[in-house]
CSV table of N, CA and C in Angstrom, one decimal:
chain,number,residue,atom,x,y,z
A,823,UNK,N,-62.8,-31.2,-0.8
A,823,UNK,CA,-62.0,-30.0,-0.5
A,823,UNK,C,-61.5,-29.4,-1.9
A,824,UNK,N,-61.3,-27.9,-1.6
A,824,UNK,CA,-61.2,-27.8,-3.0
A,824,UNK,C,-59.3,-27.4,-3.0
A,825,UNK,N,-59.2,-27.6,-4.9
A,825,UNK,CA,-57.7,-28.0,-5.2
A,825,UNK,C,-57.0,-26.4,-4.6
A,826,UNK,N,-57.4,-25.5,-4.6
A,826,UNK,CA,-57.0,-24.2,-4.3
A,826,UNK,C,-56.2,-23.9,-2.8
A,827,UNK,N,-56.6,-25.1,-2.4
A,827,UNK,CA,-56.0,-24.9,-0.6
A,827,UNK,C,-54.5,-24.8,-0.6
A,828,UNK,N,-54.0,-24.1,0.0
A,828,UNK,CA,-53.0,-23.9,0.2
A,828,UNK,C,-52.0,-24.8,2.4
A,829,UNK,N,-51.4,-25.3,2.0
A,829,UNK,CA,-50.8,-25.9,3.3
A,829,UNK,C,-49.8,-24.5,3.6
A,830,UNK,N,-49.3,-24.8,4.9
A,830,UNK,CA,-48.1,-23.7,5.3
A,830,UNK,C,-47.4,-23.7,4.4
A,831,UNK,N,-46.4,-24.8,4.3
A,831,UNK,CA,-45.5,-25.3,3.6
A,831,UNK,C,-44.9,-24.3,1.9
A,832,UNK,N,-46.0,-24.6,1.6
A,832,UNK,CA,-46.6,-24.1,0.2
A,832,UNK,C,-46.6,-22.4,0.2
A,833,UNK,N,-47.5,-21.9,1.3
A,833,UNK,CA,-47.3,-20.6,1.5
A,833,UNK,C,-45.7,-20.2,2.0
A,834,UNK,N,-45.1,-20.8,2.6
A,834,UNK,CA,-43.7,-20.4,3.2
A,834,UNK,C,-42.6,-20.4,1.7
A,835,UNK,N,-42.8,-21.1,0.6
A,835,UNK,CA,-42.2,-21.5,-0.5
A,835,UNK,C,-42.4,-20.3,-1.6
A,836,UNK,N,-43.8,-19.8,-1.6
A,836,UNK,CA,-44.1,-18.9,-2.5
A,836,UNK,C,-43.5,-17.8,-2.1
A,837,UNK,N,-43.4,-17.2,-0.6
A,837,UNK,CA,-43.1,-16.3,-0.4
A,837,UNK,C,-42.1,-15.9,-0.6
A,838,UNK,N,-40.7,-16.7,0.0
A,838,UNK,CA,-39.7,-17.1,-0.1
A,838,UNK,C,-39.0,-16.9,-1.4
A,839,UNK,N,-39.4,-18.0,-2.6
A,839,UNK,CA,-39.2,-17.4,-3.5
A,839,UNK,C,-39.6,-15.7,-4.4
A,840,UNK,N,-41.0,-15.7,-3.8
A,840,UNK,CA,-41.0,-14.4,-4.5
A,840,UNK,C,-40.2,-13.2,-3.9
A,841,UNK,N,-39.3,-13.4,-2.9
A,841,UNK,CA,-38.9,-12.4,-2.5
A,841,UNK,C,-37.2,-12.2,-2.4
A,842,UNK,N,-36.7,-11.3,-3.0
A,842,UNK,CA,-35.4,-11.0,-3.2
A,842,UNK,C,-34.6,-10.8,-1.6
A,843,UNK,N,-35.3,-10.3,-0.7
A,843,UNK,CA,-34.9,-10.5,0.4
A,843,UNK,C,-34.6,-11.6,1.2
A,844,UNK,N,-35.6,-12.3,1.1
A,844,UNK,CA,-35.3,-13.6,1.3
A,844,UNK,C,-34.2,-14.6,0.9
A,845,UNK,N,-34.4,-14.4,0.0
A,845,UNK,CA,-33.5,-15.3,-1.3
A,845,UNK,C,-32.1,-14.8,-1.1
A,846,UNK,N,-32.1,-13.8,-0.7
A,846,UNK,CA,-30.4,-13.0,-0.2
A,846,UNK,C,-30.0,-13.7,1.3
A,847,UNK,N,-31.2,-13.6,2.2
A,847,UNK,CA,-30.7,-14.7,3.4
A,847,UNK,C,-30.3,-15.9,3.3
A,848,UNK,N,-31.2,-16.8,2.7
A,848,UNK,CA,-30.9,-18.1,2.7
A,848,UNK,C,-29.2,-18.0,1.7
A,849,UNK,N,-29.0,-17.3,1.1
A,849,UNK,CA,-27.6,-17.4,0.3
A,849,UNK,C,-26.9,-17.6,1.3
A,850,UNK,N,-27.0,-16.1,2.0
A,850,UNK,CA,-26.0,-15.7,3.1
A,850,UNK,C,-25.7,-16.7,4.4
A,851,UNK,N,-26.9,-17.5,4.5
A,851,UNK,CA,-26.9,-18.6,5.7
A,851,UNK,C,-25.8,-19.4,4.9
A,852,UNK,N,-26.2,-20.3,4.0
A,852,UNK,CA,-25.6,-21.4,2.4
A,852,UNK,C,-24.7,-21.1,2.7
A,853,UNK,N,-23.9,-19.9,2.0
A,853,UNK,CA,-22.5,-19.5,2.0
A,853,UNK,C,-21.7,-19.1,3.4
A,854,UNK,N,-22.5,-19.0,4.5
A,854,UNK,CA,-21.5,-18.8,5.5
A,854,UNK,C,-21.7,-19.9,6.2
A,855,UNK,N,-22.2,-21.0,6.1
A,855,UNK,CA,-22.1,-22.2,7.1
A,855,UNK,C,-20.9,-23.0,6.2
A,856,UNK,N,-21.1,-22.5,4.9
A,856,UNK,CA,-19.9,-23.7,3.9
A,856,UNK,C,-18.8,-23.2,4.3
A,857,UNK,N,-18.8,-21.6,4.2
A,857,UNK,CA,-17.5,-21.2,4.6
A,857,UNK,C,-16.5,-21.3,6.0
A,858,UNK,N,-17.6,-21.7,6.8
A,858,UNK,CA,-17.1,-22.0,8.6
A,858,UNK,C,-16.4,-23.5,8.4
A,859,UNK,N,-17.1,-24.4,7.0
A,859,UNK,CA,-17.0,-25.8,6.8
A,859,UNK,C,-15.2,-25.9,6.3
A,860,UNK,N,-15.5,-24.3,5.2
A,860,UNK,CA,-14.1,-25.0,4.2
A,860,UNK,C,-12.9,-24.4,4.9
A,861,UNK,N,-13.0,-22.7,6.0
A,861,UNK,CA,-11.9,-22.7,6.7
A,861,UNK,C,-11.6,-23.5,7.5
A,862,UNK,N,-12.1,-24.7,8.0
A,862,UNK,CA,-11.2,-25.9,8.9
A,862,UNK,C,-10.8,-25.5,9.9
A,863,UNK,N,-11.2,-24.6,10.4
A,863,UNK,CA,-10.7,-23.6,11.7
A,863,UNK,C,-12.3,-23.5,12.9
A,864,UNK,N,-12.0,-24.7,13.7
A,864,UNK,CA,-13.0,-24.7,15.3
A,864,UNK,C,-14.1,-25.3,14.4
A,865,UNK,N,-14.5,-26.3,13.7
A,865,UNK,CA,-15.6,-26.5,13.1
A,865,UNK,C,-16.2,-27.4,14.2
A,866,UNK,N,-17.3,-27.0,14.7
A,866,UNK,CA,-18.8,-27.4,15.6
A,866,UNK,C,-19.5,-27.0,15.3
A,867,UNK,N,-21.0,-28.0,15.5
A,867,UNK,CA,-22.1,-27.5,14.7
A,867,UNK,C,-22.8,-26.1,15.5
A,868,UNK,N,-22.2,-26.0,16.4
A,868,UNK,CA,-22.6,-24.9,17.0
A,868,UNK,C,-22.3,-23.6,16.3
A,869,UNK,N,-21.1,-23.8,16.1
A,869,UNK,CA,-20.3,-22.2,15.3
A,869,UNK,C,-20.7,-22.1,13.9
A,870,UNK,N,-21.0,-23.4,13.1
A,870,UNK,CA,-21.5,-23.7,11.5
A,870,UNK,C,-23.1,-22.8,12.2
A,871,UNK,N,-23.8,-23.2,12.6
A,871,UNK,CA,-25.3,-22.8,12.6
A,871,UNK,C,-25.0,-21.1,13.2
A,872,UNK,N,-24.4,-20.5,13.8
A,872,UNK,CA,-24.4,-19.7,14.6
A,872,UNK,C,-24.2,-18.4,13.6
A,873,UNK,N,-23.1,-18.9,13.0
A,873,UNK,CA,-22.5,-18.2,12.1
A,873,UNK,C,-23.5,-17.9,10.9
A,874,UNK,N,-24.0,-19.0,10.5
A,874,UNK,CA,-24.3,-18.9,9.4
A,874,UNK,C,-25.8,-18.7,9.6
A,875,UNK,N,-26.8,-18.4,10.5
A,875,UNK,CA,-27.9,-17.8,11.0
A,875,UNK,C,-27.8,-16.3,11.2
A,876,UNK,N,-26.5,-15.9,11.8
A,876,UNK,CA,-25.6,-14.6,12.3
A,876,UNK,C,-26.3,-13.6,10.6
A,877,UNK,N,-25.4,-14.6,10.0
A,877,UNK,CA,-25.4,-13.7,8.2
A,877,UNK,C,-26.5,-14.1,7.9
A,878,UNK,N,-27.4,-14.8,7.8
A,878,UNK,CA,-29.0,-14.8,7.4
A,878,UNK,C,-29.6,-13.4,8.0
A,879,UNK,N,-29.7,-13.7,9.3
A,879,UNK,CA,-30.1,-12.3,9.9
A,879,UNK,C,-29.4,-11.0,9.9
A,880,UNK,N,-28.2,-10.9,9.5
A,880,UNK,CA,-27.6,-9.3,8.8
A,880,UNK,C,-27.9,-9.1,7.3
A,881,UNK,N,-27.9,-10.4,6.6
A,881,UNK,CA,-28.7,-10.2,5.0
A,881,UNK,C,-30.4,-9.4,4.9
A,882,UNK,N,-30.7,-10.1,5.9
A,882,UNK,CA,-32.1,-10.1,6.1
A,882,UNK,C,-32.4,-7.7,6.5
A,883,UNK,N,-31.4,-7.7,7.5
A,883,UNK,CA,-31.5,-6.2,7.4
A,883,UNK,C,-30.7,-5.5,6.7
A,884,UNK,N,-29.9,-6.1,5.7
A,884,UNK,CA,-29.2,-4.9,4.7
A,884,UNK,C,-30.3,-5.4,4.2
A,885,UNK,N,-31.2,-6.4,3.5
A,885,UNK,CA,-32.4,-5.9,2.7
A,885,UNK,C,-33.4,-5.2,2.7
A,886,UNK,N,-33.7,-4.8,3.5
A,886,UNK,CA,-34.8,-3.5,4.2
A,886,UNK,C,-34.0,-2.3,3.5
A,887,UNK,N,-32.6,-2.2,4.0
A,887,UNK,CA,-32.0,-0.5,3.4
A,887,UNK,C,-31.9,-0.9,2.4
A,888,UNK,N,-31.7,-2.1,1.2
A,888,UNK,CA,-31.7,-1.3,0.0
A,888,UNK,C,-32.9,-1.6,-0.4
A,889,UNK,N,-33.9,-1.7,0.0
A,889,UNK,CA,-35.2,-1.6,-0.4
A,889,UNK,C,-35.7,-0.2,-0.3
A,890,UNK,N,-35.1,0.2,1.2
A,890,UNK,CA,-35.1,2.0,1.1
A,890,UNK,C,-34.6,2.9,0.5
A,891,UNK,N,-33.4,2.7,0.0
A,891,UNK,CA,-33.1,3.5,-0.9
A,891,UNK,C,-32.7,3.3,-2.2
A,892,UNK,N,-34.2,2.8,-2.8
A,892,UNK,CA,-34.3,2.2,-3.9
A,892,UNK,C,-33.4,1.8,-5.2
A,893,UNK,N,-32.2,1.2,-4.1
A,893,UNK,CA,-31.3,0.6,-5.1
A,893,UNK,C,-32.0,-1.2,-6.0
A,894,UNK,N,-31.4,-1.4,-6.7
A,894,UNK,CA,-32.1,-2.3,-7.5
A,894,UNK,C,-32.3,-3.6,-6.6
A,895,UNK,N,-33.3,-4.7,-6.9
A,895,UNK,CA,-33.2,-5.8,-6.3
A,895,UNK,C,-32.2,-7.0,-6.7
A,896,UNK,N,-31.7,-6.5,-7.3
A,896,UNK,CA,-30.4,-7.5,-7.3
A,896,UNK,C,-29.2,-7.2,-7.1
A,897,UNK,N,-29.2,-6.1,-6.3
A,897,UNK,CA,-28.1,-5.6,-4.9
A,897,UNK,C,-28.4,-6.4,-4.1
A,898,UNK,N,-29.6,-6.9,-3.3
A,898,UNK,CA,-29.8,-7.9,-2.5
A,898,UNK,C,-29.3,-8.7,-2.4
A,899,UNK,N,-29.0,-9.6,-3.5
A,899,UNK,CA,-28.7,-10.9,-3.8
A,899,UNK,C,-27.0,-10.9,-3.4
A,900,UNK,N,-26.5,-9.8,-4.0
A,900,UNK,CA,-25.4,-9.8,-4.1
A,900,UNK,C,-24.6,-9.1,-3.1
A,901,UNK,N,-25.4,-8.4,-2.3
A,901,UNK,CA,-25.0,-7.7,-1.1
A,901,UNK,C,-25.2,-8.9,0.1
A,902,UNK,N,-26.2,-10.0,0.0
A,902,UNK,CA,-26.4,-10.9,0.7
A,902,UNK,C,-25.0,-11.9,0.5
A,903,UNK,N,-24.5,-12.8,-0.5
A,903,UNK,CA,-23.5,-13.5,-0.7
A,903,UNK,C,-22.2,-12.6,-0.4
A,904,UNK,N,-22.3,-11.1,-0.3
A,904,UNK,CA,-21.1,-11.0,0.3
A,904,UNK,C,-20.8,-10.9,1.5
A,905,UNK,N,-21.9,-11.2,2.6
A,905,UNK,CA,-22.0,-10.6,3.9
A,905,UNK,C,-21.5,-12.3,4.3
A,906,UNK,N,-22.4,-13.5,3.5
A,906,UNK,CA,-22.2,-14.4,3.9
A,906,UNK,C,-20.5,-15.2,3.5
A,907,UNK,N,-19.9,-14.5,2.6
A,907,UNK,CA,-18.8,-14.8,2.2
A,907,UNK,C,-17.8,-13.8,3.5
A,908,UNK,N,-18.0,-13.0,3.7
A,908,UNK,CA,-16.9,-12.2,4.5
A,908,UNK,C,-17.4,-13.1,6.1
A,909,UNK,N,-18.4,-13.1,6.1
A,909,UNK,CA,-18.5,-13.8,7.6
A,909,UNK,C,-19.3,-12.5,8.6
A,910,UNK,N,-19.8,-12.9,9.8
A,910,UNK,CA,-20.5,-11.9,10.3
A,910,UNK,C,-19.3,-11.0,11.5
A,911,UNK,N,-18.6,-12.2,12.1
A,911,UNK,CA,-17.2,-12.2,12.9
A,911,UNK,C,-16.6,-10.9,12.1
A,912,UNK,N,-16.0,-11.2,11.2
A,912,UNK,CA,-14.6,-10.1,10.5
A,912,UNK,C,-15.9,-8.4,10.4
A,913,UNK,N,-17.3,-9.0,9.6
A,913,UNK,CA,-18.1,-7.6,9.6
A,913,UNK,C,-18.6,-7.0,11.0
A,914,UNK,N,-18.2,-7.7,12.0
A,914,UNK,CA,-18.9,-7.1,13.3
A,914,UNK,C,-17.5,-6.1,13.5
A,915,UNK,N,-16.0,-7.0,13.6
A,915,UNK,CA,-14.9,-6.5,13.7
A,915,UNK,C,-14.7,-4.9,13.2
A,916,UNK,N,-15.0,-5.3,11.8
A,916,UNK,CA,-14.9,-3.8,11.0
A,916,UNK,C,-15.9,-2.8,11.5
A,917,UNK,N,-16.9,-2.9,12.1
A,917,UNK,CA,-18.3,-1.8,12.2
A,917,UNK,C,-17.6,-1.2,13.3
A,918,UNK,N,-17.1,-2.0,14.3
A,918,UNK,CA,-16.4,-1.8,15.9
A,918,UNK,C,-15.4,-1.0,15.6
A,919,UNK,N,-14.5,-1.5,14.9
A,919,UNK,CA,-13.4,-0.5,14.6
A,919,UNK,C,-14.0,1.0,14.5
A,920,UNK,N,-14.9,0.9,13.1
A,920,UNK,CA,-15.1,2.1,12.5
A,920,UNK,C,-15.7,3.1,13.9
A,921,UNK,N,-16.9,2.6,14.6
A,921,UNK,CA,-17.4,3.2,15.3
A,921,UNK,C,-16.2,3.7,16.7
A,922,UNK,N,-15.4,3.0,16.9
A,922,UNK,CA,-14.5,3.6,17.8
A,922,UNK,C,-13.6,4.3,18.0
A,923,UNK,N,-13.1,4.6,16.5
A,923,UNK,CA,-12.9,5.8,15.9
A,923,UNK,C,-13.4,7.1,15.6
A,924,UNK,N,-15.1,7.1,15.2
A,924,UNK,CA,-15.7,8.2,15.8
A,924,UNK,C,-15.6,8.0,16.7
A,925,UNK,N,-16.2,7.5,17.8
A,925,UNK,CA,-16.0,7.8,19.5
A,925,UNK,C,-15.0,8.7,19.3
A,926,UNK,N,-14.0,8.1,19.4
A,926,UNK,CA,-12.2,8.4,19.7
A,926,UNK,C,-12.4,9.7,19.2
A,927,UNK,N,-12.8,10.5,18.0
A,927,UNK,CA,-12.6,11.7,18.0
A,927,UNK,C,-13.7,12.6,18.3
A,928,UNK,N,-14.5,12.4,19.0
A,928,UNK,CA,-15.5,13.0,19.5
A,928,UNK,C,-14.8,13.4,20.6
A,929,UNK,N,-14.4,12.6,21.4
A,929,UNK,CA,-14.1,12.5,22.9
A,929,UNK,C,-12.5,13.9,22.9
């Protein structure tokens, strides 16, 4: 076989690393499962994973928009550790607010 083969494994690592988007999720997972850990408040592994998957997957699509509007790649990084530091809970909170607000003065 030749030395060039590549396993999943290996391809899942390169990617990963090579990519600023990525690398902004897994922060935002890291940082918001420790954070569910250090608030001491309802700690289950259910709410640690939930949470902290929650902000993987909102890191994961703020990196698309600032990929679109060609802000630098190390907004990512840093736009990711803050999504996973505020929590996905208090940013779902705030979007709700905002949005019901417009409603409210539409209506």
């Amino acid at each position: 076989m030749a030395d060039n083969n590549f396993n999943l494994l290996q391809i899942i690592y390169i990617t990963v690393i090579g990519s600023p988007i990525w690398c902004g999720a897994i922060l935002a997972t890291i940082i918001a499962g420790l954070r569910v850990l250090y608030d001491n408040h309802d700690i289950t592994l259910f709410r640690v994973l939930i949470e902290a998957l929650l902000c993987g997957a909102l890191a994961l699509c703020v990196g698309g928009l600032v990929e679109r509007y060609n802000l630098p790649e190390s907004a990512i990084i840093t736009i990711a550790g803050a999504i996973g530091l505020i929590g996905f809970t208090t940013l779902r909170d705030k979007v709700l607010k905002i949005l019901n607000r417009k409603i409210d003065k539409e209506d």
